[in-house]
Coordinates of C-alpha atoms and ligand atoms in Angstrom, one line a residue:
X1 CA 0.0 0.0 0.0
X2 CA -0.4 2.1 -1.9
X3 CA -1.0 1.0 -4.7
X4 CA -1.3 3.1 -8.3
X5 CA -3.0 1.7 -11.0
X6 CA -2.0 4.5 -14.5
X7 CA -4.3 3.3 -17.1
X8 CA -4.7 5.1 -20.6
X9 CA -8.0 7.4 -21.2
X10 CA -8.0 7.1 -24.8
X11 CA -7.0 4.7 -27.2
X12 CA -3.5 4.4 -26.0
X13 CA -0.1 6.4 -27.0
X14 CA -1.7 9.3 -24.1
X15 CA 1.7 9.1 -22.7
X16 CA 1.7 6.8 -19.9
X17 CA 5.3 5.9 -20.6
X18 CA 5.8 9.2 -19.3
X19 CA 4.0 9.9 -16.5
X20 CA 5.0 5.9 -15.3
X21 CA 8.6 7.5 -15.3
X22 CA 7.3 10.5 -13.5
X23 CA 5.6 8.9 -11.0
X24 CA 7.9 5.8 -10.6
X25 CA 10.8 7.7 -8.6
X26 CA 7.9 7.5 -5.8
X27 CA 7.1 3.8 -6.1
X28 CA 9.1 0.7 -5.0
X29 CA 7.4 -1.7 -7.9
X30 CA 6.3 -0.9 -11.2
X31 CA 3.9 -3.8 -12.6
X32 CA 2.7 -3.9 -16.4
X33 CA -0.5 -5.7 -16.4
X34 CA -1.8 -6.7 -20.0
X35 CA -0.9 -6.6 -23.5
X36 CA 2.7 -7.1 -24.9
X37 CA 5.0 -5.7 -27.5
X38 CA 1.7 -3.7 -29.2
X39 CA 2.5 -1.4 -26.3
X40 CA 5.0 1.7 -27.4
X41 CA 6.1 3.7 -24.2
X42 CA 8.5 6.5 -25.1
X43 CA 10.3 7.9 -21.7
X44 CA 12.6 10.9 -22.5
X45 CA 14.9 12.2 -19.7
X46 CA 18.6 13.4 -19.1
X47 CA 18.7 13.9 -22.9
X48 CA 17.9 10.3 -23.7
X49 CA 14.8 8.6 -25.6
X50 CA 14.2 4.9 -24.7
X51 CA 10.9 3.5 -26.5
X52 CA 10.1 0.3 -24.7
X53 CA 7.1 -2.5 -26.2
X54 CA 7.6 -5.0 -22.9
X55 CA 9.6 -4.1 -20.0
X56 CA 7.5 -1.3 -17.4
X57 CA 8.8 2.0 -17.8
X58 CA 10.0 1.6 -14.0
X59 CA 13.3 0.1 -15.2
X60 CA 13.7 3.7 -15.9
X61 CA 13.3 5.2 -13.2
X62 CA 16.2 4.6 -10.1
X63 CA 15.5 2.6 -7.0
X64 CA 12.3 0.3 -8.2
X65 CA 11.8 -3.0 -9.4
X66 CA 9.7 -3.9 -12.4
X67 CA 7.4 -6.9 -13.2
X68 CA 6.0 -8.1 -16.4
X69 CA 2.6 -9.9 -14.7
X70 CA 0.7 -12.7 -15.5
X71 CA -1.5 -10.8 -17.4
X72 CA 1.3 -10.0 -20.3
X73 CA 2.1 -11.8 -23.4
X74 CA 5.9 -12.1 -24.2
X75 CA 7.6 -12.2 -27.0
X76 CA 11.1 -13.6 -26.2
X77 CA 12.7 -12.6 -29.2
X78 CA 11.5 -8.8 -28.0
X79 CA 12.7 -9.4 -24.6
X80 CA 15.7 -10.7 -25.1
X81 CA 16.2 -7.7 -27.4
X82 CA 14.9 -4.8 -25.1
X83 CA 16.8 -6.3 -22.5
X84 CA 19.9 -6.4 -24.0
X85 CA 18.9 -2.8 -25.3
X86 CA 18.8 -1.3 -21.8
X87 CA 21.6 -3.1 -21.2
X88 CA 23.9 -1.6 -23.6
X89 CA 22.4 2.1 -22.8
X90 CA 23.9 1.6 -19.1
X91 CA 20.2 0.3 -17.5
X92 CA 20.9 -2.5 -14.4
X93 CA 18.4 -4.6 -15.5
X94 CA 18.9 -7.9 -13.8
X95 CA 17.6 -8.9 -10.1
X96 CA 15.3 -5.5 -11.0
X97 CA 13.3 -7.1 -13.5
X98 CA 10.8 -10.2 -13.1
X99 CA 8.8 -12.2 -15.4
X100 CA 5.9 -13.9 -13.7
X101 CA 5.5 -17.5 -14.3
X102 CA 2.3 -17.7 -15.3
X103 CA 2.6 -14.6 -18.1
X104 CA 1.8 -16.7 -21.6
X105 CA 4.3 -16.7 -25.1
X106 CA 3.8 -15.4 -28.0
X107 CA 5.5 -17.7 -30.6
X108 CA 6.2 -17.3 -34.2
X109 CA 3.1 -18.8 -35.3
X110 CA 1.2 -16.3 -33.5
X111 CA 2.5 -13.5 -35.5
X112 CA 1.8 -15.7 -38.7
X113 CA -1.9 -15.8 -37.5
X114 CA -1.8 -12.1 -37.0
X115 CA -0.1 -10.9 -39.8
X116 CA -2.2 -13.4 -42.0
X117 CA -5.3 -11.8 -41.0
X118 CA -4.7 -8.9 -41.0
X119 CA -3.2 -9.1 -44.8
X120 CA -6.4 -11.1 -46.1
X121 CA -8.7 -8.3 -45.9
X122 CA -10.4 -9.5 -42.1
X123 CA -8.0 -6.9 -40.2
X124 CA -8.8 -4.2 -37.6
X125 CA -5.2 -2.9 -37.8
X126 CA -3.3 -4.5 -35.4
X127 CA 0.2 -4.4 -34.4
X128 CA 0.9 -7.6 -36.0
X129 CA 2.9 -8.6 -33.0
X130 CA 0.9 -11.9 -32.5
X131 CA -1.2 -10.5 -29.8
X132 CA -4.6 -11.7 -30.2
X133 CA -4.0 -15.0 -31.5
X134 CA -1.5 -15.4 -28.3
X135 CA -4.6 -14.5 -25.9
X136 CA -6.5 -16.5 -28.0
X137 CA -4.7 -19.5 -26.7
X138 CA -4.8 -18.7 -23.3
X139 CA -8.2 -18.8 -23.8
X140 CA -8.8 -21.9 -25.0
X141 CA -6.6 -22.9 -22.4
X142 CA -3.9 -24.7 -25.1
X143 CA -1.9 -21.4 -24.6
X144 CA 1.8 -22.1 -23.4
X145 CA 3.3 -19.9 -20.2
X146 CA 6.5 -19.1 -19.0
X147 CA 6.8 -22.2 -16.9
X148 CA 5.9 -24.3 -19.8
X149 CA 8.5 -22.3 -21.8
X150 CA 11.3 -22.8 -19.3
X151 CA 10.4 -27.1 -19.2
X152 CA 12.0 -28.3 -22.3
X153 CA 9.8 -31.4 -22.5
X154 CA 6.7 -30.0 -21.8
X155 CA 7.5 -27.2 -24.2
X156 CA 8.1 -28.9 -26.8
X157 CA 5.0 -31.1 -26.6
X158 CA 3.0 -28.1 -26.3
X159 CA 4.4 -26.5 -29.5
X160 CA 4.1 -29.8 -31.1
X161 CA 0.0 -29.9 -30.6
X162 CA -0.5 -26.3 -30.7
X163 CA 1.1 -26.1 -34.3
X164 CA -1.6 -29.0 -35.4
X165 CA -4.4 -27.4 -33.7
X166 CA -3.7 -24.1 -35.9
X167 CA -2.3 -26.6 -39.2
X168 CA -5.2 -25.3 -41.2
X169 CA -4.2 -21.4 -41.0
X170 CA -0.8 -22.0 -40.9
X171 CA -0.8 -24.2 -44.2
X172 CA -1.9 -20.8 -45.9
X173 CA 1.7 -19.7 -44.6
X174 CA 4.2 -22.2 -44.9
X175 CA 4.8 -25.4 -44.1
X176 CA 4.0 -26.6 -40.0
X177 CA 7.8 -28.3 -40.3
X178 CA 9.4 -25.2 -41.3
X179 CA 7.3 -23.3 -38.6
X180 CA 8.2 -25.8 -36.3
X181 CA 12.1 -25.3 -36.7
X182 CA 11.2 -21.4 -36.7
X183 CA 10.3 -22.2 -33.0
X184 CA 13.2 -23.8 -32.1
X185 CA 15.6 -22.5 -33.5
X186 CA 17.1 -19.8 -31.0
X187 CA 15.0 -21.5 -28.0
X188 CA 17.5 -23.0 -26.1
X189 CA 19.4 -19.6 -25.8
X190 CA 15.9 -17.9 -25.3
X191 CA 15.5 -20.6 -22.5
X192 CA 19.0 -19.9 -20.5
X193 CA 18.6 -15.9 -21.2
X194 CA 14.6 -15.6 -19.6
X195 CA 15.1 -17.8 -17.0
X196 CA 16.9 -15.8 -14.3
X197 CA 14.0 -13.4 -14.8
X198 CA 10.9 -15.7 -14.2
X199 CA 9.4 -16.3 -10.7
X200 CA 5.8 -15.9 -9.0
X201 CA 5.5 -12.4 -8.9
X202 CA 2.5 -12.3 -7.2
X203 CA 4.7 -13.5 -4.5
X204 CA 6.7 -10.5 -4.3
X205 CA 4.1 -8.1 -4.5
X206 CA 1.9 -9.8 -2.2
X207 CA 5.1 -9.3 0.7
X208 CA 5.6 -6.2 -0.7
X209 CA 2.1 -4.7 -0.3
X210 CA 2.6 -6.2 3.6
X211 CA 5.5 -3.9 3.9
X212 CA 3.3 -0.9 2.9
X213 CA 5.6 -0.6 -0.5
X214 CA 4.4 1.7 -3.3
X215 CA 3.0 -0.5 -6.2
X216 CA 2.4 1.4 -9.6
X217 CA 0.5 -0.5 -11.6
X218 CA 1.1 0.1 -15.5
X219 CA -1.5 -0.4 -18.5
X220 CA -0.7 -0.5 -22.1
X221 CA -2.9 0.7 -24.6
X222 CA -6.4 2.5 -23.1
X223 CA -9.6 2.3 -22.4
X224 CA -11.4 2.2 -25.7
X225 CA -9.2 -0.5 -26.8
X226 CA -10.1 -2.7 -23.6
X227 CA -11.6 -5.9 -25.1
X228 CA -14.8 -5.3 -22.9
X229 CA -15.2 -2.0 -22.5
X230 CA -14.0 -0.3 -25.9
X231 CA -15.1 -0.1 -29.8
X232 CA -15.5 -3.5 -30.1
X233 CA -14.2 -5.2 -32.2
X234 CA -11.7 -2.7 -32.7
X235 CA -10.2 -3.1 -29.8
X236 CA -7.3 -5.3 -27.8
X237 CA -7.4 -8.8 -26.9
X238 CA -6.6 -7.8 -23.2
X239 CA -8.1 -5.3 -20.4
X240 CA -6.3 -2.5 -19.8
X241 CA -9.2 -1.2 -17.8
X242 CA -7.9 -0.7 -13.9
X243 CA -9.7 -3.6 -12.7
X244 CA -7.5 -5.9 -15.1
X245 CA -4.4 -4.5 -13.1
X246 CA -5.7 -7.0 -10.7
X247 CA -6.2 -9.9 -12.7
X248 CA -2.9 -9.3 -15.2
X249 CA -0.2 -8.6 -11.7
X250 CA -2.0 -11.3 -9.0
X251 CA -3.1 -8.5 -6.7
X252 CA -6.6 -8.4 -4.6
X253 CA -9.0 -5.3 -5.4
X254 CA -8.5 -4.3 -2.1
X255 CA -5.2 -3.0 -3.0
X256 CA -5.8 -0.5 -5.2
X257 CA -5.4 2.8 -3.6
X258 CA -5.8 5.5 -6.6
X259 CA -6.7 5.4 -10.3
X260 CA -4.7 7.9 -12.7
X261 CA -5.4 8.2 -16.0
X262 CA -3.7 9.1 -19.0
X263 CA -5.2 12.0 -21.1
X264 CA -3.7 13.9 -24.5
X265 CA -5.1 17.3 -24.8
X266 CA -7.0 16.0 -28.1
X267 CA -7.6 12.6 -28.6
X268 CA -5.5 10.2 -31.4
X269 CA -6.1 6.8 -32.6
X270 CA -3.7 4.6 -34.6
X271 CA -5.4 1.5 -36.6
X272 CA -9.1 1.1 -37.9
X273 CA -12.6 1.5 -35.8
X274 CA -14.9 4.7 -34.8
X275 CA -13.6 7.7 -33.8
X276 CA -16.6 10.3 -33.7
X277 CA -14.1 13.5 -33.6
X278 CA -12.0 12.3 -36.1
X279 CA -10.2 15.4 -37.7
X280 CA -8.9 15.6 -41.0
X281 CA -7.5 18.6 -43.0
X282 CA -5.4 20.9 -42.4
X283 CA -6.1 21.0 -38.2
X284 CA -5.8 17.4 -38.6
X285 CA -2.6 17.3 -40.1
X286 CA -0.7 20.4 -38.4
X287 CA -1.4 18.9 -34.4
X288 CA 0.0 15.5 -36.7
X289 CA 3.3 17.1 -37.3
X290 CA 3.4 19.4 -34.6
X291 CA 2.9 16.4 -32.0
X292 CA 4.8 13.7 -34.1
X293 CA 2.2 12.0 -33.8
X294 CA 3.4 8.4 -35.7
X295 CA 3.4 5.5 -33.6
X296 CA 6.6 4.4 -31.7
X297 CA 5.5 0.7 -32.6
X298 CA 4.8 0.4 -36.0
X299 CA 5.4 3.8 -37.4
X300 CA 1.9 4.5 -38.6
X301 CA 0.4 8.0 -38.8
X302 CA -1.9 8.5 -35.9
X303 CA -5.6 9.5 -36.4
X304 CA -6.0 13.3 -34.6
X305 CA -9.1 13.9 -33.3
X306 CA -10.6 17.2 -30.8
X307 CA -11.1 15.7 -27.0
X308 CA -14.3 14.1 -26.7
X309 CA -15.9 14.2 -23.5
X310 CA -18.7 11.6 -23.1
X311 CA -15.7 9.6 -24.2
X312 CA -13.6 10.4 -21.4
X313 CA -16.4 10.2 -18.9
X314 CA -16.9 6.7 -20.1
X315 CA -13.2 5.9 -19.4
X316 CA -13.3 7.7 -15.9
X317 CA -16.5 5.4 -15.2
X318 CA -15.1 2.3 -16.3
X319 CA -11.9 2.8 -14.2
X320 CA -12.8 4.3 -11.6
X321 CA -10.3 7.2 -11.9
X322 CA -9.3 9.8 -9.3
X323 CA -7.4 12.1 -11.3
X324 CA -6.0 12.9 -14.2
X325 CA -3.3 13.6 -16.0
X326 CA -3.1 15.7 -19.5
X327 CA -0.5 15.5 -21.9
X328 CA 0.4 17.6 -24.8
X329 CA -1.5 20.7 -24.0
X330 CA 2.0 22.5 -25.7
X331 CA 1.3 20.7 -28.7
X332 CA -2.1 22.9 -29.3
X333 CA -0.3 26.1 -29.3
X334 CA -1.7 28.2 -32.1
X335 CA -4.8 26.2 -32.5
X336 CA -7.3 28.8 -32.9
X337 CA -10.2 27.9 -31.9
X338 CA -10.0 24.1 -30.0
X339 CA -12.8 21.9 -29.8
X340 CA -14.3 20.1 -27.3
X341 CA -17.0 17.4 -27.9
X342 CA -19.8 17.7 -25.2
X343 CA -22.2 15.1 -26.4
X344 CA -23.5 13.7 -29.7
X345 CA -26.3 13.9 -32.1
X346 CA -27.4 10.7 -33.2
X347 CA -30.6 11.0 -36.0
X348 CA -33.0 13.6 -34.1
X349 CA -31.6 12.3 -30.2
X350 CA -29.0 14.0 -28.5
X351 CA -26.5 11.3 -26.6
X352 CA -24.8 12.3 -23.3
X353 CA -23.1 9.2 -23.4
X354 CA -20.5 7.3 -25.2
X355 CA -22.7 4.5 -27.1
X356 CA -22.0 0.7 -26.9
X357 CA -23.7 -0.6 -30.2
X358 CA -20.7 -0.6 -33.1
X359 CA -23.3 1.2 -35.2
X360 CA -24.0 4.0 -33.0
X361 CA -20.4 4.5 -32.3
X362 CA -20.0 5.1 -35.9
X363 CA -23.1 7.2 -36.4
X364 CA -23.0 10.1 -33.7
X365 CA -22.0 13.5 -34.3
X366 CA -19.6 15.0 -32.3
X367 CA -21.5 18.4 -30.8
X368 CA -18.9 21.2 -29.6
X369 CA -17.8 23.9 -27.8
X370 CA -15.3 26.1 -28.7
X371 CA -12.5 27.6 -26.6
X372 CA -10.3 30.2 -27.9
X373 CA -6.8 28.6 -27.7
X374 CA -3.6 30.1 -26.8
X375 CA -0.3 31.3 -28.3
X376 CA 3.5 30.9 -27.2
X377 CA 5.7 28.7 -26.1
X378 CA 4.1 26.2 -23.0
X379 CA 7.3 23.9 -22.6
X380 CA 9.5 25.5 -20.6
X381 CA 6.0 26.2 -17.9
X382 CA 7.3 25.3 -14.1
X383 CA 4.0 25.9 -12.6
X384 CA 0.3 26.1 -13.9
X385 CA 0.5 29.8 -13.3
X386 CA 3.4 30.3 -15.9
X387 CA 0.8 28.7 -18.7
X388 CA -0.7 31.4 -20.6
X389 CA -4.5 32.0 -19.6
X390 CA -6.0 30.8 -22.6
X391 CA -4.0 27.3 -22.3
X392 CA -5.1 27.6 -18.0
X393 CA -9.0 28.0 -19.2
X394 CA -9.0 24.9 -21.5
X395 CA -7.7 22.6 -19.2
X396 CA -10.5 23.9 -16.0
X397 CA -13.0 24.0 -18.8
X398 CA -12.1 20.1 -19.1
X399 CA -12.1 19.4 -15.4
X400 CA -15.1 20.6 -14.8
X401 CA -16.5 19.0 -17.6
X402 CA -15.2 15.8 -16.5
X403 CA -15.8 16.4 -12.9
X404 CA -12.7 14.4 -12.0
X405 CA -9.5 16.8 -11.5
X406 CA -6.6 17.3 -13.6
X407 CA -3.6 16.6 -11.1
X408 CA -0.6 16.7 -13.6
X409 CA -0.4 19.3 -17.0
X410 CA 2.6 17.6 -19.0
X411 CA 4.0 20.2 -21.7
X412 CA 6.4 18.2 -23.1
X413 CA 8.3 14.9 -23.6
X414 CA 11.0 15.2 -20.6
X415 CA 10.7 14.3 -16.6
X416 CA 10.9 18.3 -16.1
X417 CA 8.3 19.1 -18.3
X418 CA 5.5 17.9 -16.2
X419 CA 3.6 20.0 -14.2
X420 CA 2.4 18.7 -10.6
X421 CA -0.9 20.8 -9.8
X422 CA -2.1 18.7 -6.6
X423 CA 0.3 16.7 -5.4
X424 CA -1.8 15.0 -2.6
X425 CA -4.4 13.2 -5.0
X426 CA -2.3 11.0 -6.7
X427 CA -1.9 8.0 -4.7
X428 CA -4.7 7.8 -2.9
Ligands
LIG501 P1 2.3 5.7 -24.4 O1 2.1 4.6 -25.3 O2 1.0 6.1 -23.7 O3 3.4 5.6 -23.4 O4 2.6 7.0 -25.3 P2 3.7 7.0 -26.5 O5 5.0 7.0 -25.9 O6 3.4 5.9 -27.5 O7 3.3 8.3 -27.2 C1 3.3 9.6 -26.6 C2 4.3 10.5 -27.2 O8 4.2 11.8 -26.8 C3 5.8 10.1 -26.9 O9 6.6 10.4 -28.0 C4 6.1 11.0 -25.7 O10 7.5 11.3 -25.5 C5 5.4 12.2 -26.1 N1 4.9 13.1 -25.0 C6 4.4 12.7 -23.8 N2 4.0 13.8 -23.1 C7 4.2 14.8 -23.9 C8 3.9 16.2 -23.7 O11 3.4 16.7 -22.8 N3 4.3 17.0 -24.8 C9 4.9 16.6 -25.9 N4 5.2 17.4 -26.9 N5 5.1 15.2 -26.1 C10 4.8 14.4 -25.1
LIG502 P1 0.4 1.8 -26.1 O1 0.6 1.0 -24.9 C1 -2.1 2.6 -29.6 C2 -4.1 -0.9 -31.4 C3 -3.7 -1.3 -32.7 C4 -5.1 -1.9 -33.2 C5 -5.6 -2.6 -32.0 C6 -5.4 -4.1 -31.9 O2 1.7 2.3 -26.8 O3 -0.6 2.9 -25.9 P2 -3.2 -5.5 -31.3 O4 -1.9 -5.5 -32.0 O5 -3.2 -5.1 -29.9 O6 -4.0 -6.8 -31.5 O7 -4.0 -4.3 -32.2 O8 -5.0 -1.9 -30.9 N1 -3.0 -0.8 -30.4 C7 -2.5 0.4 -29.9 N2 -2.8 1.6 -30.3 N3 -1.2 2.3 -28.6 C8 -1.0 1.1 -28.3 O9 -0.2 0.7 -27.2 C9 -1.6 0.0 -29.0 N4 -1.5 -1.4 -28.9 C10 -2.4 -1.8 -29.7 O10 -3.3 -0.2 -33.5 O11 -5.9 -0.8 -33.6
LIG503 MG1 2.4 4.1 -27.3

C-alpha cells in the first residue's frame, strides 16, 4: 500500500510511458498488467529517448523493481532484445526485473496468424505482434506460459500440438515443419537468457504490499481498446481497464489505492474503428506534425481527433479514476479555436453518453464547444500559473467538464516538463 494503478483514457499512445517514469521515482514496484509488445512507451529524460514494447517503464526510473505480470504476453525474441537494449544504454536490469510464471508466449506462429489476417482483408489494424491470437490461446486454455516455456519437454510437446491445432491457418503460410524449426531455432538460448527473470511475482508483490511498498501498476494501450469495454471489435485482446491491473499482476482489489489516467489534450487513434471527432484537413494534419504524432510501434500515422468528453467520462466510469493527468497541452499552441465534444447527435436524439452498439459509435456527431486557444511557447511552464490563460481556461474547462481533477499538466516529452498541480491526489 499504496498502490497506483495509471491506465490510458483514450486509445492508447496518451503518454503513460511518461507519467510511469514521473511517477515511478515514488514507487518501490512498477507492474505492467496486460498486452505485450503492441504497447510503445516512449520515456525521454537526461537527454535520452528509450521506446520500450515489454519491460515497465519503471526500469527507468532509479531505485524500483519492475514486473511483467501474468496478465502480459511475451515475446522472447523482443525481450531478449529490449533487455539487452537497456543493457547496452547503461540500465541495471537484472535482479530489478521479473517475469511472472504464469505470463503466456507469444510464438512465431502467433504472428503468422496475425499478420495473416490482417493481410487477407479480415484486419482491424493491429500491431501484427501476434497478440490476439497469443490470448486466443490462453483462452482456450492450449496457450503455453512461462513455466511451460522454461520445461523443455513440456515445451516442446506443447508446440508440437499447438502447431496442429492451428495446421489449417498455418498451411496458408508455410509449411508446420518449417514453422516448427522457426520455433526452435534460438530456443535454447531464449530458454538460459529468460530464465533468471521468471518467478511468482504475485509472490513478491503480495510481501511487498505487507510492507506498505508503493506499487504502480502500469497499462498499455487504453480504455477504448479494452476488449470489454472499448469499440468493439476494434479493440485489444486484453483489459487494460484498472480492474485488469488485478487480474494481469496477481493482486486483490482491495489493494488499489488510486486510479490515474492518462489523457492527451486531443484525442488520437492509430489502426481502424470509430472515432466520432476524427479530424482531418489541415487542423488534422498540423497537431499531426506538430505532436509527431506516428506511432513508436509500427510507425503508422496517428488519427488526430478534438477531446471528446462523453468519451472520457466513459473511461473515468469504467476505471474508476481519481485524477487525471493531461499530456500535450504545448502541442495545441496556435490552434485557434480548439474543440471540445460535449455530447453527440445521433438522427433527431441527443446522446450524453458514449454508445455501446458498433453502429452507433460510428453514427454520432460530435456536438462542440469552442474555446479560444492560446499562443507561445508552454514547454519551458514550471507551474500552472506560468501557462498562458487561454491554455489555463482549456484545461478547467475540461475538469469541470469531467468532474474528476486534472492533477498533472505535461508540456512536453521530458521528466521536467511535467507539471504537478495537486500533489496529494495522486496515490490515494
Ligand atoms: P504511451 O504509449 O501512452 O506511453 O505513449 P507513446 O510514448 O506511444 O506516445 C506519446 C508520445 O508523446 C511520446 O513520444 C512522448 O514522448 C510524447 N509526450 C508525452 N507527453 C508529452 C507532452 O506533454 N508534450 C509533448 N510534446 N510530447 C509528449
Ligand atoms: P500503447 O501501450 C495505440 C491498437 C492497434 C489496433 C488494436 C489491436 O503504446 O498505448 P493489437 O496488435 O493489440 O491486436 O491491435 O489496438 N493498439 C494500440 N494503439 N497504442 C498502443 O499501445 C496499442 N496497442 C495496440 O493499432 O488498432
Ligand atoms: Mg504508445
Amino acid at each position: 500500500m499504496p498502490a497506483l494503478v495509471v491506465v490510458g483514457a483514450q486509445w492508447g499512445d496518451e503518454g503513460k510511458g511518461k507519467i510511469v517514469h514521473f511517477l515511478g521515482k515514488d514507487a518501490d514496484w512498477v507492474v505492467r498488467y496486460q498486452g505485450g509488445n503492441n504497447a510503445g512507451h516512449t520515456v525521454v529524460f537526461g537527454g535520452q529517448k528509450f521506446a520500450l514494447h515489454l519491460t515497465p517503464s519503471g526500469i527507468l526510473a532509479k531505485g524500483c523493481k519492475s514486473v511483467i505480470g501474468n496478465g502480459v504476453v511475451v515475446d522472447p525474441n523482443a525481450f531478449v532484445k529490449e533487455v539487452k537494449m537497456l543493457e547496452s544504454r547503461g540500465i541495471k536490469v537484472r535482479g530489478r526485473l521479473f517475469i511472472s510464471l504464469a505470463a503466456h508466449v507469444i510464438l512465431p506462429y502467433h504472428i503468422y496468424v496475425d499478420t495473416l489476417r490482417e493481410e487477407g482483408g479480415r484486419g482491424i489494424g493491429t500491431t501484427k505482434r501476434g497478440i490476439g491470437p497469443c490470448y486466443e490461446d490462453k483462452v482456450a486454455r492450449i496457450g503455453i506460459r512461462i513455466a511451460d516455456f522454461l520445461d523443455p519437454e513440456v515445451f516442446r510437446k506443447l508446440v508440437r500440438r499447438n502447431l496442429k491445432v492451428r495446421a489449417a491457418e498455418l498451411a496458408k503460410v508455410k509449411p508446420l515443419k518449417t514453422i516448427e524449426k522457426e520455433v526452435f531455432k534460438d530456443y535454447d538460448r531464449q530458454r538460459r537468457f529468460l530464465a533468471p527473470f521468471a518467478a511468482d511475482c504475485s509472490l513478491f508483490l503480495d510481501a511487498a504490499n505487507k510492507k506498505k511498498k508503493r506499487l504502480l501498476l502500469e497499462s498499455a494501450q487504453g480504455s477504448m481498446l479494452d476488449l470489454d469495454h472499448g469499440t468493439y471489435p476494434f479493440v485489444t485482446s486484453s483489459n487494460p481497464v484498472a480492474g485488469g491491473a488485478c487480474a494481469g499482476a496477481g493482486i486483490g482489489p482491495t489493494a488499489i489505492t488510486a486510479v490515474m489516467g492518462v489523457t492527451k489534450a486531443y484525442t488520437t487513434r492509430v489502426g481502424l474503428g470509430p472515432f466520432p471527432t476524427e479530424v482531418e484537413g489541415h487542423v488534422g494534419h498540423y497537431i499531426r506534425e506538430v505532436g509527431k504524432e506516428y506511432g513508436t510501434t509500427t510507425g503508422r500515422a496517428r488519427r488526430i481527433g478534438w477531446l471528446d468528453v462523453p468519451q472520457l467520462k466513459a473511461a473515468i466510469r469504467m476505471n474508476g479514476m481519481t485524477a487525471l493527468t493531461m499530456t500535450k497541452l504545448d502541442t495545441l499552441t496556435g490552434v485557434h479555436p480548439i474543440k471540445v465534444c460535449v455530447g453527440y447527435k445521433l438522427g433527431k436524439k441527443r446522446l450524453a453518453d458514449f454508445p455501446v452498439s458498433r453502429r452507433e459509435q460510428l453514427d454520432v456527431e460530435p456536438v462542440y464547444e469552442s474555446y479560444p486557444g492560446f499562443s507561445g511557447d508552454l514547454s519551458k511552464a514550471k507551474k500552472f500559473s506560468d501557462l498562458p490563460r487561454g491554455a489555463r481556461e482549456y484545461v478547467l474547462a475540461v475538469e469541470k467538464l469531467l468532474g474528476v481533477p486534472v492533477s498533472i499538466v505535461s508540456v512536453g516529452q521530458s521528466r521536467e516538463q511535467t507539471i504537478v498541480r495537486d500533489a496529494t491526489r495522486l496515490w490515494s
